[in-house]
Coordinates of C-alpha atoms (C1' of nucleotides) in Angstrom, one line a residue:
Chain T
X7 CA 25.4 -25.9 -6.2
X8 CA 22.6 -25.9 -8.6
X9 CA 19.8 -26.5 -6.1
X10 CA 16.4 -26.0 -7.6
X11 CA 14.8 -23.0 -5.9
X12 CA 11.5 -21.4 -6.3
X13 CA 11.8 -17.7 -7.4
X14 CA 10.4 -15.7 -4.5
X15 CA 7.7 -13.6 -5.9
X16 CA 4.6 -12.1 -4.3
X17 CA 1.3 -12.5 -6.2
X18 CA 0.4 -9.6 -8.3
X19 CA -1.2 -6.7 -6.6
X20 CA -0.4 -8.0 -3.1
X21 CA 2.2 -6.7 -0.6
X22 CA 4.2 -7.9 2.3
X23 CA 4.4 -5.5 5.2
X24 CA 7.8 -5.5 6.9
X25 CA 8.1 -4.4 10.5
X26 CA 8.8 -0.7 9.8
X27 CA 5.6 -0.6 7.7
X28 CA 3.6 -2.8 10.1
X29 CA 4.4 -0.4 12.9
X30 CA 2.8 2.5 11.0
X31 CA -0.1 0.4 9.9
X32 CA -0.8 -0.7 13.4
X33 CA -0.7 2.9 14.7
X34 CA -3.3 3.9 12.1
X35 CA -5.5 0.9 12.7
X36 CA -5.4 1.3 16.4
X37 CA -6.3 5.0 16.1
X38 CA -9.3 4.1 13.9
X39 CA -10.4 1.3 16.2
X40 CA -10.3 3.6 19.2
X41 CA -12.4 6.2 17.5
X42 CA -14.9 3.5 16.2
X43 CA -15.3 2.2 19.8
X44 CA -15.7 5.8 21.1
X45 CA -18.8 6.0 18.9
X46 CA -20.2 2.8 20.3
X47 CA -19.4 0.5 17.4
X48 CA -18.6 -3.1 18.3
X49 CA -16.1 -5.5 16.6
X50 CA -17.1 -8.2 14.1
X51 CA -15.2 -10.6 11.9
X52 CA -16.4 -12.8 9.1
X53 CA -14.6 -15.4 7.0
X54 CA -12.4 -14.6 4.0
X55 CA -14.4 -17.0 1.9
X56 CA -18.2 -16.8 1.3
X57 CA -20.5 -19.0 -0.7
X58 CA -20.4 -17.6 -4.2
X59 CA -24.2 -17.1 -4.2
X60 CA -23.9 -14.8 -1.2
X61 CA -21.8 -12.4 -3.3
X62 CA -23.4 -12.6 -6.7
X63 CA -26.0 -10.1 -7.7
X64 CA -24.8 -7.4 -5.3
X65 CA -22.1 -5.5 -7.2
X66 CA -23.5 -5.1 -10.7
X67 CA -20.8 -5.1 -13.4
X68 CA -18.1 -5.3 -10.8
X69 CA -19.1 -8.9 -10.2
X70 CA -16.5 -10.0 -12.7
X71 CA -13.8 -8.7 -10.2
X72 CA -14.8 -11.3 -7.6
X73 CA -12.2 -14.0 -7.0
X74 CA -13.9 -17.3 -7.4
X75 CA -12.7 -20.5 -5.8
X76 CA -13.0 -23.8 -7.8
X77 CA -14.9 -26.7 -6.4
X78 CA -12.7 -29.3 -4.8
X79 CA -12.2 -32.6 -6.4
X80 CA -13.0 -31.7 -10.0
X81 CA -12.3 -34.4 -12.5
X82 CA -10.0 -32.9 -15.1
X83 CA -11.4 -35.3 -17.7
X84 CA -15.0 -34.4 -17.1
X85 CA -15.2 -30.7 -16.2
X86 CA -18.5 -29.1 -15.6
X87 CA -19.5 -25.9 -17.5
X88 CA -17.6 -22.8 -16.5
X89 CA -20.3 -21.3 -14.4
X90 CA -20.5 -24.4 -12.3
X91 CA -16.8 -24.7 -11.6
X92 CA -16.8 -22.4 -8.6
X93 CA -18.9 -22.5 -5.5
X94 CA -16.9 -20.3 -3.1
X95 CA -15.4 -16.8 -3.5
X96 CA -13.1 -14.4 -1.6
X97 CA -15.1 -11.6 -0.1
X98 CA -15.2 -8.4 -2.2
X99 CA -16.2 -6.0 0.5
X100 CA -17.3 -6.1 4.1
X101 CA -20.8 -4.7 3.6
X102 CA -22.3 -7.8 2.0
X103 CA -20.9 -10.2 4.6
X104 CA -22.4 -7.9 7.2
X105 CA -25.8 -8.1 5.6
X106 CA -25.5 -11.9 5.5
X107 CA -24.7 -11.9 9.2
X108 CA -27.6 -9.6 10.1
X109 CA -29.9 -11.8 8.0
X110 CA -28.6 -15.0 9.8
X111 CA -28.5 -13.7 13.3
X112 CA -31.2 -11.1 13.4
X113 CA -32.9 -12.6 16.4
X114 CA -29.6 -12.7 18.3
X115 CA -28.6 -9.1 17.5
X116 CA -30.1 -6.2 19.2
X117 CA -31.1 -3.7 16.6
X118 CA -29.9 -1.1 15.8
X119 CA -26.7 -3.1 15.5
X120 CA -23.5 -1.0 15.2
X121 CA -20.5 -2.9 14.1
X122 CA -17.0 -2.2 12.9
X123 CA -14.9 -4.6 10.9
X124 CA -11.2 -4.3 9.8
X125 CA -10.3 -7.1 7.5
X126 CA -8.8 -7.7 4.0
X127 CA -10.9 -7.9 0.9
X128 CA -9.9 -9.1 -2.6
X129 CA -10.6 -7.7 -6.0
X130 CA -9.3 -9.1 -9.3
X131 CA -8.4 -5.7 -10.7
X132 CA -5.4 -4.4 -12.5
X133 CA -3.2 -2.9 -9.8
X134 CA -2.2 0.7 -9.8
X135 CA -1.0 3.3 -7.3
X136 CA -3.4 3.1 -4.3
X137 CA -5.1 0.2 -5.9
X138 CA -4.4 -3.4 -4.9
X139 CA -5.8 -6.8 -5.3
X140 CA -5.7 -7.5 -1.6
X141 CA -6.3 -4.6 0.7
X142 CA -7.9 -3.8 4.0
X143 CA -11.2 -2.1 4.6
X144 CA -12.3 -0.5 7.8
X145 CA -16.0 -0.5 7.9
X146 CA -18.4 1.0 10.4
X147 CA -22.1 0.5 9.9
X148 CA -25.4 0.9 11.7
X149 CA -28.1 -1.6 10.9
X150 CA -31.7 -1.4 11.8
X151 CA -32.6 2.2 11.7
X152 CA -33.8 4.5 9.0
X153 CA -33.0 7.6 11.1
X154 CA -30.8 10.3 9.6
X155 CA -29.2 10.3 13.0
X156 CA -27.3 7.2 12.1
X157 CA -26.0 8.8 8.9
X158 CA -25.1 12.0 10.9
X159 CA -23.2 9.8 13.3
X160 CA -21.3 8.0 10.5
X161 CA -20.3 11.4 9.1
X162 CA -19.2 12.6 12.5
X163 CA -17.2 9.4 12.9
X164 CA -15.4 10.0 9.6
X165 CA -14.7 13.5 10.6
X166 CA -13.3 12.4 13.9
X167 CA -11.1 9.7 12.4
X168 CA -9.4 12.0 10.0
X169 CA -9.0 14.7 12.7
X170 CA -7.5 12.2 15.1
X171 CA -5.1 10.9 12.5
X172 CA -3.9 14.5 12.1
X173 CA -5.5 15.5 8.8
X174 CA -6.1 19.2 8.4
X175 CA -7.2 19.4 4.8
X176 CA -9.9 16.9 3.9
X177 CA -13.4 17.2 2.7
X178 CA -16.4 14.9 2.9
X179 CA -18.5 15.3 -0.2
X180 CA -22.2 14.7 0.6
X181 CA -25.1 13.9 -1.7
X182 CA -28.2 11.8 -1.8
X183 CA -29.3 9.2 -4.3
X184 CA -32.8 10.4 -4.1
X185 CA -31.7 13.9 -5.1
X186 CA -29.9 12.4 -8.1
X187 CA -33.0 10.4 -9.0
X188 CA -35.0 13.6 -8.6
X189 CA -32.6 15.6 -10.9
X190 CA -33.1 13.0 -13.7
X191 CA -36.8 13.1 -13.2
X192 CA -36.9 16.9 -13.2
X193 CA -34.9 16.9 -16.4
X194 CA -37.4 14.5 -18.0
X195 CA -34.9 11.7 -18.3
X196 CA -36.4 8.3 -18.5
X197 CA -35.8 6.2 -15.4
X198 CA -33.7 3.7 -17.3
X199 CA -31.3 6.5 -18.3
X200 CA -31.0 8.0 -14.8
X201 CA -27.9 6.0 -14.1
X202 CA -26.2 7.4 -17.2
X203 CA -26.9 10.9 -16.0
X204 CA -25.3 10.1 -12.6
X205 CA -22.2 8.6 -14.2
X206 CA -21.8 11.6 -16.5
X207 CA -22.2 14.3 -13.9
X208 CA -20.0 12.5 -11.5
X209 CA -17.1 13.2 -13.8
X210 CA -17.4 17.0 -13.5
X211 CA -14.3 17.4 -11.4
X212 CA -12.3 15.5 -14.0
X213 CA -13.6 16.7 -17.3
X214 CA -15.3 20.0 -16.6
X215 CA -18.7 21.4 -17.7
X216 CA -18.1 21.0 -21.4
X217 CA -16.9 17.4 -20.8
X218 CA -20.0 16.6 -18.9
X219 CA -22.2 17.9 -21.7
X220 CA -20.3 15.8 -24.2
X221 CA -20.6 12.8 -21.9
X222 CA -24.4 13.3 -21.5
X223 CA -24.8 13.6 -25.3
X224 CA -22.7 10.5 -25.8
X225 CA -25.0 8.6 -23.5
X226 CA -28.1 9.7 -25.5
X227 CA -29.5 12.3 -23.1
X228 CA -31.8 14.8 -24.9
X229 CA -30.6 18.3 -25.3
X230 CA -33.6 19.7 -23.5
X231 CA -32.7 17.5 -20.5
X232 CA -29.1 18.6 -20.6
X233 CA -30.2 22.2 -20.6
X234 CA -32.1 21.5 -17.4
X235 CA -29.3 19.5 -15.8
X236 CA -26.3 21.8 -16.3
X237 CA -27.6 24.7 -14.2
X238 CA -28.0 22.4 -11.3
X239 CA -24.3 21.6 -11.4
X240 CA -23.5 25.3 -11.0
X241 CA -25.4 25.6 -7.8
X242 CA -23.0 26.4 -5.0
X243 CA -22.8 28.3 -1.7
X244 CA -23.3 27.1 1.9
X245 CA -25.1 23.8 2.4
X246 CA -28.3 25.6 3.3
X247 CA -28.2 27.7 0.1
X248 CA -27.5 24.7 -2.0
X249 CA -30.4 22.8 -0.5
X250 CA -32.7 25.8 -0.9
X251 CA -31.9 26.2 -4.6
X252 CA -32.2 22.5 -5.4
X253 CA -35.4 22.2 -3.2
X254 CA -37.2 24.7 -5.5
X255 CA -36.1 22.9 -8.6
X256 CA -37.1 19.5 -7.4
X257 CA -40.3 20.4 -5.6
X258 CA -42.5 18.6 -8.1
X259 CA -40.5 15.4 -8.0
X260 CA -41.5 13.3 -5.0
X261 CA -38.3 11.3 -4.7
X262 CA -36.1 14.4 -5.2
X263 CA -38.1 16.3 -2.5
X264 CA -37.6 13.3 -0.1
X265 CA -33.9 13.4 -0.8
X266 CA -33.8 17.2 -0.1
X267 CA -35.7 16.6 3.2
X268 CA -33.3 13.9 4.2
X269 CA -30.3 16.0 3.5
X270 CA -31.8 19.0 5.3
X271 CA -32.3 16.8 8.4
X272 CA -28.8 15.5 8.1
X273 CA -27.3 18.9 7.8
X274 CA -29.2 20.1 10.8
X275 CA -27.8 17.2 12.9
X276 CA -24.3 17.8 11.6
X277 CA -24.5 21.4 12.7
X278 CA -25.6 20.4 16.1
X279 CA -22.7 17.8 16.2
X280 CA -20.2 20.5 15.4
X281 CA -19.0 19.4 12.0
X282 CA -17.7 22.4 10.1
X283 CA -19.0 22.9 6.6
X284 CA -15.4 23.2 5.3
X285 CA -15.0 19.5 6.1
X286 CA -18.4 18.4 5.0
X287 CA -20.2 20.0 2.1
X288 CA -22.9 19.1 -0.4
X289 CA -21.8 18.2 -3.9
X290 CA -24.8 17.6 -6.1
X291 CA -22.8 15.9 -8.8
X292 CA -21.2 13.3 -6.6
X293 CA -22.7 9.9 -7.5
X294 CA -20.5 7.0 -6.2
X295 CA -21.2 3.3 -6.5
X296 CA -24.7 3.2 -7.8
X297 CA -25.4 -0.4 -7.1
X298 CA -27.0 -0.6 -3.7
X299 CA -27.1 2.9 -2.2
X300 CA -30.6 4.3 -1.6
X301 CA -30.2 7.6 0.4
X302 CA -27.3 9.7 1.6
X303 CA -24.0 9.0 0.0
X304 CA -20.6 10.4 0.8
X305 CA -16.9 10.2 0.1
X306 CA -13.8 11.8 1.6
X307 CA -11.1 13.4 -0.4
X308 CA -7.9 15.2 0.2
X309 CA -6.6 17.8 -2.4
X310 CA -2.9 17.3 -1.9
X311 CA -1.9 13.9 -3.3
X312 CA -4.3 12.9 -6.0
X313 CA -5.1 9.4 -5.0
X314 CA -8.9 9.0 -5.2
X315 CA -11.2 8.9 -2.2
X316 CA -10.0 7.8 1.2
X317 CA -13.4 6.8 2.5
X318 CA -16.8 6.2 1.1
X319 CA -20.2 5.2 2.2
X320 CA -23.9 5.7 2.3
X321 CA -27.3 4.2 3.1
X322 CA -28.4 0.9 1.7
X323 CA -31.9 0.2 2.8
X324 CA -32.6 -2.7 0.4
X325 CA -29.5 -4.8 0.6
X326 CA -30.3 -6.9 3.6
X327 CA -33.7 -7.6 2.0
X328 CA -31.9 -9.6 -0.6
X329 CA -31.1 -12.2 2.1
X330 CA -34.3 -11.9 4.1
X331 CA -37.0 -11.1 1.7
X332 CA -37.8 -8.2 4.0
X333 CA -35.9 -4.9 4.2
X334 CA -33.8 -3.8 7.1
X335 CA -32.5 -0.3 6.7
X336 CA -28.7 0.2 7.1
X337 CA -26.1 2.9 6.6
X338 CA -22.3 3.0 7.0
X339 CA -18.9 3.7 5.5
X340 CA -15.6 2.2 4.6
X341 CA -12.2 3.7 5.2
X342 CA -9.4 2.8 2.8
X343 CA -6.5 2.4 5.2
X344 CA -4.0 1.6 2.4
X345 CA -4.6 5.0 0.8
X346 CA -4.8 6.7 4.1
X347 CA -1.4 5.4 5.0
X348 CA -0.1 6.2 1.5
X349 CA -1.3 9.8 1.9
X350 CA 0.0 10.1 5.5
X351 CA 3.4 8.8 4.4
X352 CA 3.5 11.3 1.5
X353 CA 2.6 14.2 3.8
X354 CA 5.1 12.9 6.4
X355 CA 2.3 12.7 9.0
X356 CA 3.6 9.4 10.5
X357 CA 6.6 9.2 12.9
X358 CA 9.5 7.3 11.5
X359 CA 9.5 4.5 14.0
X360 CA 11.6 1.6 12.6
X361 CA 11.2 -0.8 15.5
X362 CA 9.2 -1.6 18.5
X363 CA 12.3 -2.5 20.5
X364 CA 13.1 0.1 23.1
X365 CA 16.3 -1.3 24.7
X366 CA 19.1 -3.6 23.5
X367 CA 21.4 -5.3 26.0
X368 CA 25.0 -5.4 24.7
X369 CA 27.1 -7.7 26.9
X370 CA 30.8 -7.0 26.6
X371 CA 31.9 -10.6 26.3
X372 CA 30.9 -14.2 27.1
X373 CA 32.3 -13.8 30.6
X374 CA 29.3 -11.6 31.6
X375 CA 26.7 -13.8 29.9
X376 CA 24.8 -14.9 33.0
X377 CA 24.7 -11.5 34.6
X378 CA 23.5 -9.9 31.4
X379 CA 20.7 -12.4 31.2
X380 CA 19.6 -11.4 34.7
X381 CA 19.7 -7.8 33.5
X382 CA 17.5 -8.3 30.5
X383 CA 14.9 -10.0 32.5
X384 CA 14.9 -7.0 34.8
X385 CA 14.2 -4.8 31.9
X386 CA 11.4 -7.0 30.6
X387 CA 9.8 -7.2 34.0
X388 CA 9.8 -3.4 34.1
X389 CA 7.8 -3.5 30.9
X390 CA 10.5 -2.4 28.5
X391 CA 10.6 -4.0 25.0
X392 CA 14.1 -5.5 25.2
X393 CA 16.3 -7.3 22.8
X394 CA 19.4 -9.3 23.7
X395 CA 22.5 -9.3 21.5
X396 CA 23.5 -12.9 20.8
X397 CA 26.9 -12.9 19.2
X398 CA 28.9 -12.0 22.3
X399 CA 32.2 -12.3 20.5
X400 CA 31.5 -9.5 18.0
X401 CA 33.4 -6.3 18.6
X402 CA 31.6 -3.6 20.5
X403 CA 31.6 -1.5 17.3
X404 CA 29.7 -4.1 15.4
X405 CA 27.2 -4.4 18.3
X406 CA 26.5 -0.7 18.3
X407 CA 26.2 -0.5 14.6
X408 CA 23.6 -3.2 14.6
X409 CA 21.6 -1.4 17.3
X410 CA 21.9 1.9 15.6
X411 CA 20.9 0.6 12.2
X412 CA 17.9 -1.1 13.7
X413 CA 16.8 2.2 15.2
X414 CA 16.7 1.0 18.7
X415 CA 16.8 4.1 21.0
X416 CA 18.7 2.8 24.0
X417 CA 21.6 0.5 24.5
X418 CA 22.6 -1.1 27.8
X419 CA 26.3 -2.1 28.1
X420 CA 27.4 -4.5 30.7
X421 CA 31.0 -5.8 31.1
X422 CA 33.4 -7.0 33.8
X423 CA 34.1 -3.4 34.9
X424 CA 30.4 -2.6 35.4
X425 CA 29.7 -5.8 37.2
X426 CA 32.5 -5.1 39.6
X427 CA 31.2 -1.6 40.3
X428 CA 27.5 -2.6 40.3
X429 CA 26.8 -0.3 37.4
X430 CA 25.7 -0.4 33.7
X431 CA 26.4 1.8 30.8
X432 CA 23.3 3.4 29.3
X433 CA 23.7 4.9 25.9
X434 CA 21.3 7.1 24.0
X435 CA 21.9 5.6 20.5
X436 CA 20.6 8.7 18.8
X437 CA 22.7 11.3 20.6
X438 CA 25.5 8.8 21.2
X439 CA 25.8 10.0 24.8
X440 CA 26.5 7.4 27.3
X441 CA 26.3 7.5 31.1
X442 CA 27.3 5.1 33.8
X443 CA 24.6 4.6 36.4
X444 CA 24.1 2.2 39.3
X445 CA 22.0 -0.9 38.6
X446 CA 19.4 0.2 41.0
X447 CA 18.7 3.4 39.0
X448 CA 18.9 1.7 35.6
X449 CA 15.2 1.3 34.9
X450 CA 14.4 4.9 35.9
X451 CA 17.2 6.4 33.8
X452 CA 16.1 4.4 30.7
X453 CA 12.4 5.3 31.1
X454 CA 13.4 8.9 31.5
X455 CA 15.5 8.7 28.3
X456 CA 12.6 7.1 26.4
X457 CA 10.1 9.7 27.6
X458 CA 12.2 12.6 26.4
X459 CA 11.6 11.6 22.7
Chain C
rG28 C1' -11.1 -5.3 -20.0
rA29 C1' -8.4 -1.1 -23.8
rG30 C1' -3.9 1.7 -24.5
rG31 C1' 1.3 3.4 -23.1
rG32 C1' 6.0 3.0 -20.3
rU33 C1' 9.4 0.1 -17.3
rG34 C1' 12.6 -4.2 -15.5
rU35 C1' 20.8 -4.2 -15.4
rA36 C1' 24.6 -5.9 -8.0
rG37 C1' 20.8 -5.5 -1.6
rC38 C1' 19.3 0.1 -3.2
rU39 C1' 19.6 4.3 -7.0
rC40 C1' 21.1 4.1 -11.7
rA41 C1' 25.0 4.2 -16.3
rG42 C1' 26.0 1.0 -20.4
rC43 C1' 26.1 5.4 -27.6
rU44 C1' 23.8 3.1 -33.7
rG45 C1' 24.6 -5.3 -31.2
rG46 C1' 31.5 -6.5 -30.7
rU47 C1' 36.5 -9.1 -26.0
rU48 C1' 36.5 -10.8 -18.7
rA49 C1' 28.9 -5.8 -17.7
rG50 C1' 30.2 -0.6 -14.6
rA51 C1' 29.5 3.7 -10.8
rG52 C1' 27.7 5.6 -6.1
rC53 C1' 25.5 4.0 -1.7
rG54 C1' 25.1 -0.4 1.3
rC55 C1' 27.4 -5.1 2.9
rU56 C1' 31.9 -8.2 4.6
rU57 C1' 37.0 -8.0 6.4
rG58 C1' 41.3 -5.2 8.2
rA59 C1' 44.0 -0.5 10.1
rC60 C1' 41.1 -0.3 15.6
rU61 C1' 41.4 -7.0 21.2
rG62 C1' 35.5 -1.7 26.1
rU63 C1' 31.8 1.4 21.9
rG64 C1' 28.5 2.4 15.7
rG65 C1' 26.8 5.7 11.2
rA66 C1' 34.3 9.4 9.9
rU67 C1' 38.8 8.2 6.9
rC68 C1' 41.8 4.6 4.3
rA69 C1' 42.7 -0.4 2.1
rA70 C1' 41.0 -4.9 0.4
rG71 C1' 36.8 -8.2 -0.8
rA72 C1' 32.1 -10.5 -1.7
rG73 C1' 27.8 -9.9 -4.7
rG74 C1' 24.7 -10.0 -11.4
rU75 C1' 21.0 -16.8 -15.2
rC76 C1' 21.5 -8.1 -17.5
rG77 C1' 12.9 -10.0 -15.1
rG78 C1' 11.8 -15.1 -17.7
rG79 C1' 11.4 -17.8 -22.4
rA80 C1' 12.1 -18.3 -27.7
rG81 C1' 14.2 -16.2 -32.2
rU82 C1' 17.6 -13.2 -35.7
rU83 C1' 23.2 -13.1 -35.8
rC84 C1' 29.9 -15.2 -36.3
rA85 C1' 28.4 -12.2 -31.9
rA86 C1' 22.5 -9.9 -27.9
rA87 C1' 22.0 -6.2 -21.7
rU88 C1' 21.5 -3.9 -26.7
rC89 C1' 17.3 -6.1 -32.4
rU90 C1' 12.2 -9.2 -33.0
rC91 C1' 8.2 -12.0 -30.7
rC92 C1' 5.9 -14.1 -26.4
rU93 C1' 5.3 -14.0 -21.1
rC94 C1' 5.7 -11.9 -16.1
rU95 C1' 6.4 -7.4 -12.8
rC96 C1' 5.8 -2.6 -11.4
rC97 C1' 4.2 2.3 -13.0
rC98 C1' 0.8 5.7 -15.9
rU99 C1' -3.9 6.9 -18.7
rC100 C1' -9.2 5.1 -19.6
rC101 C1' -12.9 2.3 -16.8
rC102 C1' -14.1 1.6 -11.9
rC103 C1' -13.3 1.9 -7.0
rA104 C1' -10.9 2.0 -1.2

RNA sequence: GAGGGUGUAGCUCAGCUGGUUAGAGCGCUUGACUGUGGAUCAAGAGGUCGGGAGUUCAAAUCUCCUCUCCCUCCCCA
């Protein structure tokens, strides 16, 4: 009747998660949480909004992707300059909030502080497959130690998470910012151009050797430097072999040598921790987010669906110093659960659970209402997730159809006949087989039926 | 931020170079079937053709703007 309605529309780049999706998300998140806690990480949450100044100056160019929140009570007729209109912002990642927390509570926290944090973050990007404006990150970080043991533990944690989730084919690519700096130095590239070298060689997988040469030229790297850089990209073999080769090349660059030493130490720990090289190998051209990483860096990829990296991280020894004026070393990683779920869905690694309801009670008619209500409370007391069918006057066919469409595994039927005989009908809604059992055996029969699946 | 594609019923889509009441399959509702579902048959409901403006006697169809989703680049999870 011409009522004005608002068009239901989600904000761009955001999603709603209906129950069948939430069930799978929660399975993945719970698995991740469990593994995090197994490694001794403790939970932390921080607010969605931060003071804008906490976030600025941490992300380089990406800063323009931060969602800013306007000051309250602005006078539309007398607006301040644009850069003064916002004072708050939605968090962009979980690492910077962690650094803020460490800086604020350093005397309350026992260092090293190992925390995990699973919360949404926001980025004002153009949405694409596997890329959203609101998405969850699962971070695990260790703050307060410069030891490569912490990095080794982080990598082991990543390995364990993917294994536990059921991934067979995945690879953690490992590198070190100091090695990258060393490569630039060794090639005679000016320190101000080192970043350009990283960005260019990081594209190797996408554009190939010739592409990288072109990219380096485009970025104004001298031909002599390019001639020294390219052979490094061809180094391959086992982790030890790669390290040996690059160690000789970089032996005269202090930073590079330090990076090699760090990586060697890390590799030794990983061997002792039982991480196979097939799942964790050195890629000298992998560069990643160059803003705040200072040591080991890594990302996790799967070959099958091409969706970008599923996890990334590294050491950032200078970031907390931006809040304290004094550095506290830190290292950690972020899992992208959205992408992990996308990949697991594509590879059919997640069970097709549609509902968390295990049993539905289908009373035959209104006559048995009270007895049926007794019955459902019995089920609930026994710990079974139980739904009650409200519209008693519906035909039995409709009731069963509802239960089947919802994916509920077991239906319990109770009518006048059953009450008279002290029984219930228990139907396996998948096989459509129904049996009549006495009320006293009901719980046991249902639990048995659920266990079989 | 740059470039390209897309948008028709709840879902997947058809609709030729603009021409009467916009279609199909699946799904949904009801009935054949007053103690049992995903089968068959019959009937039925459901669309501002993403939104807005324009061209035209006439627009789902052509033009412009805008939004959505998707794909490259960039960057990331």
